[in-house]
CSV table of C-alpha atoms in Angstrom, one decimal:
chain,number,residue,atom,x,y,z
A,1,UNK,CA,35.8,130.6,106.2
A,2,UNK,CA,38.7,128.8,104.4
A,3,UNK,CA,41.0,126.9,106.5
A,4,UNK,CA,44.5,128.4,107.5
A,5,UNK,CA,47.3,127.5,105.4
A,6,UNK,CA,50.5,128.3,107.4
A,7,UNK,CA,54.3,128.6,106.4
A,8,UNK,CA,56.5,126.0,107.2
A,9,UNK,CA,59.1,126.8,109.5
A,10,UNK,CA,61.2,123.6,109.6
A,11,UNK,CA,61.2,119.8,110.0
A,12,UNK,CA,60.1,118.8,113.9
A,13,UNK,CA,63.0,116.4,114.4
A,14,UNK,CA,65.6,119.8,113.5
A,15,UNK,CA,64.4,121.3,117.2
A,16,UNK,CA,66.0,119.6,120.1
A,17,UNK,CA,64.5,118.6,123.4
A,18,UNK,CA,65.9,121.6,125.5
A,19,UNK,CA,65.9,123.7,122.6
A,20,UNK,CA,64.0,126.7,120.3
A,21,UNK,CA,64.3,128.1,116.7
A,22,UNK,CA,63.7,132.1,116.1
A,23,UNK,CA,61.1,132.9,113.0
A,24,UNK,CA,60.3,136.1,111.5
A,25,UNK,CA,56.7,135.9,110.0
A,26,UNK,CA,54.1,137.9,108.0
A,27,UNK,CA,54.4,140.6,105.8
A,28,UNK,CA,55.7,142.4,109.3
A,29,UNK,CA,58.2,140.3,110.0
A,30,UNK,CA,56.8,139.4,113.5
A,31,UNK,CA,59.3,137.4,115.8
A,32,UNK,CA,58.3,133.8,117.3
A,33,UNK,CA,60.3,131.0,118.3
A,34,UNK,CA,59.4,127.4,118.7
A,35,UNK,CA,60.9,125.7,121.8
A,36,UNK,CA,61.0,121.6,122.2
A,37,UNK,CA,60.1,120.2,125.9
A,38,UNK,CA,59.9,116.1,125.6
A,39,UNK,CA,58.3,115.6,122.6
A,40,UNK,CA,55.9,118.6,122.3
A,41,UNK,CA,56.8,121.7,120.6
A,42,UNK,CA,55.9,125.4,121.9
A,43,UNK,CA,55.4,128.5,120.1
A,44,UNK,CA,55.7,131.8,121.4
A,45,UNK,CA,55.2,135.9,120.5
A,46,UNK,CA,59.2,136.7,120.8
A,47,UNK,CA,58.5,139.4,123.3
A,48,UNK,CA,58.6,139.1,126.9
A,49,UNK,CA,55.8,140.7,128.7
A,50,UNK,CA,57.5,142.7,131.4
A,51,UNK,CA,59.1,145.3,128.5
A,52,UNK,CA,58.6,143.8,125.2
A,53,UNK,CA,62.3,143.3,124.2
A,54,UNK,CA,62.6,139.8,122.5
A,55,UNK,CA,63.9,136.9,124.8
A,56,UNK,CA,67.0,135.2,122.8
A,57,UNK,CA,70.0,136.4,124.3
A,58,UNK,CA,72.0,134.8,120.9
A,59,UNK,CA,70.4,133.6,117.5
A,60,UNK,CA,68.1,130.5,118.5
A,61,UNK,CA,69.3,130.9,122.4
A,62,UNK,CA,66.1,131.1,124.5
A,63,UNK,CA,66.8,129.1,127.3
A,64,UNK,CA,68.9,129.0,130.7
A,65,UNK,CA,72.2,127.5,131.1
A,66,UNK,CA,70.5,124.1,132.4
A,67,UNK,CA,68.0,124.1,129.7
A,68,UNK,CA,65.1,124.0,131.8
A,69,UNK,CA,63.2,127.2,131.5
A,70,UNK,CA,63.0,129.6,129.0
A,71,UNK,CA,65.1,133.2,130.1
A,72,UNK,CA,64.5,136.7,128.8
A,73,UNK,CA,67.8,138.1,128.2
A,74,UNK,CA,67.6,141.8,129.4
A,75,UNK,CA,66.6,141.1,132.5
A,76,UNK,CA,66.5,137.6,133.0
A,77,UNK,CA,62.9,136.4,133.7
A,78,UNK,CA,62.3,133.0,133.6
A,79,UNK,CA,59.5,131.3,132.1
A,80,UNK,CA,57.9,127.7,132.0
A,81,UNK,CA,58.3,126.1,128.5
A,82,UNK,CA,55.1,124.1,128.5
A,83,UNK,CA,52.5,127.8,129.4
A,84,UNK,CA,54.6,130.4,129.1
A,85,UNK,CA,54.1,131.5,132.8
A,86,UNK,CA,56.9,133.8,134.2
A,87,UNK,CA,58.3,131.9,137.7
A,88,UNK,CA,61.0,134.6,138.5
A,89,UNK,CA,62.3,137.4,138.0
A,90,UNK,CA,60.1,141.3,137.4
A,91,UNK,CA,57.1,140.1,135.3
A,92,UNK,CA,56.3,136.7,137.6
A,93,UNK,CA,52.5,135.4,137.1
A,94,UNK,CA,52.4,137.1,133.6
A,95,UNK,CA,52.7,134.8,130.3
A,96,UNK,CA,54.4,134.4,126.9
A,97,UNK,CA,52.3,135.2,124.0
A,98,UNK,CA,51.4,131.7,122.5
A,99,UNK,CA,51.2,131.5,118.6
A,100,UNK,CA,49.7,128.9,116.9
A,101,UNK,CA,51.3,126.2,115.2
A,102,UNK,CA,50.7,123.0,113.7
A,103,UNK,CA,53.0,119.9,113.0
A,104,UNK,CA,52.2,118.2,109.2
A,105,UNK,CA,53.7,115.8,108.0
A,106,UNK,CA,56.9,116.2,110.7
A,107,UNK,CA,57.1,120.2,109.4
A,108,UNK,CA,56.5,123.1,112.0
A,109,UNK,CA,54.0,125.3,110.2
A,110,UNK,CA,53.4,128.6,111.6
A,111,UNK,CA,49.9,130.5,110.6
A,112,UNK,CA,51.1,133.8,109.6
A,113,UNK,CA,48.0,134.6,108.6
A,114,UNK,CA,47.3,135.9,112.2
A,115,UNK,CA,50.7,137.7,112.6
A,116,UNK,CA,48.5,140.7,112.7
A,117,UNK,CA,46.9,140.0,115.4
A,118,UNK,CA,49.8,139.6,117.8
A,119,UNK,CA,51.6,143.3,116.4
């Protein structure tokens, strides 16, 4: 099997520590973000799991005022950056879709090729 390509998303360095980019990728347009904690980026299905609305509350504005967890803007779930894991609020113990993504060369690459599977 040939070896995913990916789509770059943007350089690394243009996500902050504390902070998350919104993506729309694959022919469907499916909705991910990429959230910075420390030096290690996260990638997440734009859909939280208690209703499936998307999280941002604002373009690129997916976390809580003290940047420390992720929030989920209709009904304000919070969620760990580094798994995902819902720690308060109507869906606690359930989890973030993760999507994979790779860093090359400093660029966020997302592989859109499995979009499909996350619809």
């Amino acid at each position: 099997m040939p070896e995913a390509q990916g789509t770059a998303l943007c350089r690394a360095d243009e996500i902050a520590d504390g902070a998350a980019r919104g993506f729309a990728i694959g022919p469907r347009r499916l909705r991910i973000f990429v959230a910075r904690r420390g030096g290690a980026l996260y990638a997440y299905v734009n859909r939280c799991p208690h209703v499936g609305t998307p999280l941002d509350w604002a373009p690129d504005e997916f976390f809580d005022r003290e940047r420390r967890h992720l929030v989920c803007a209709t009904h304000g779930a919070l969620f760990r950056v580094e798994d995902g894991e819902c720690i308060a609020g109507p869906c606690q113990g359930d989890r973030l879709e993760p999507f994979p993504i790779a860093v090359r060369d400093g660029v966020v690459v997302a592989f859109d090729e499995l979009a499909a599977d996350f619809e």
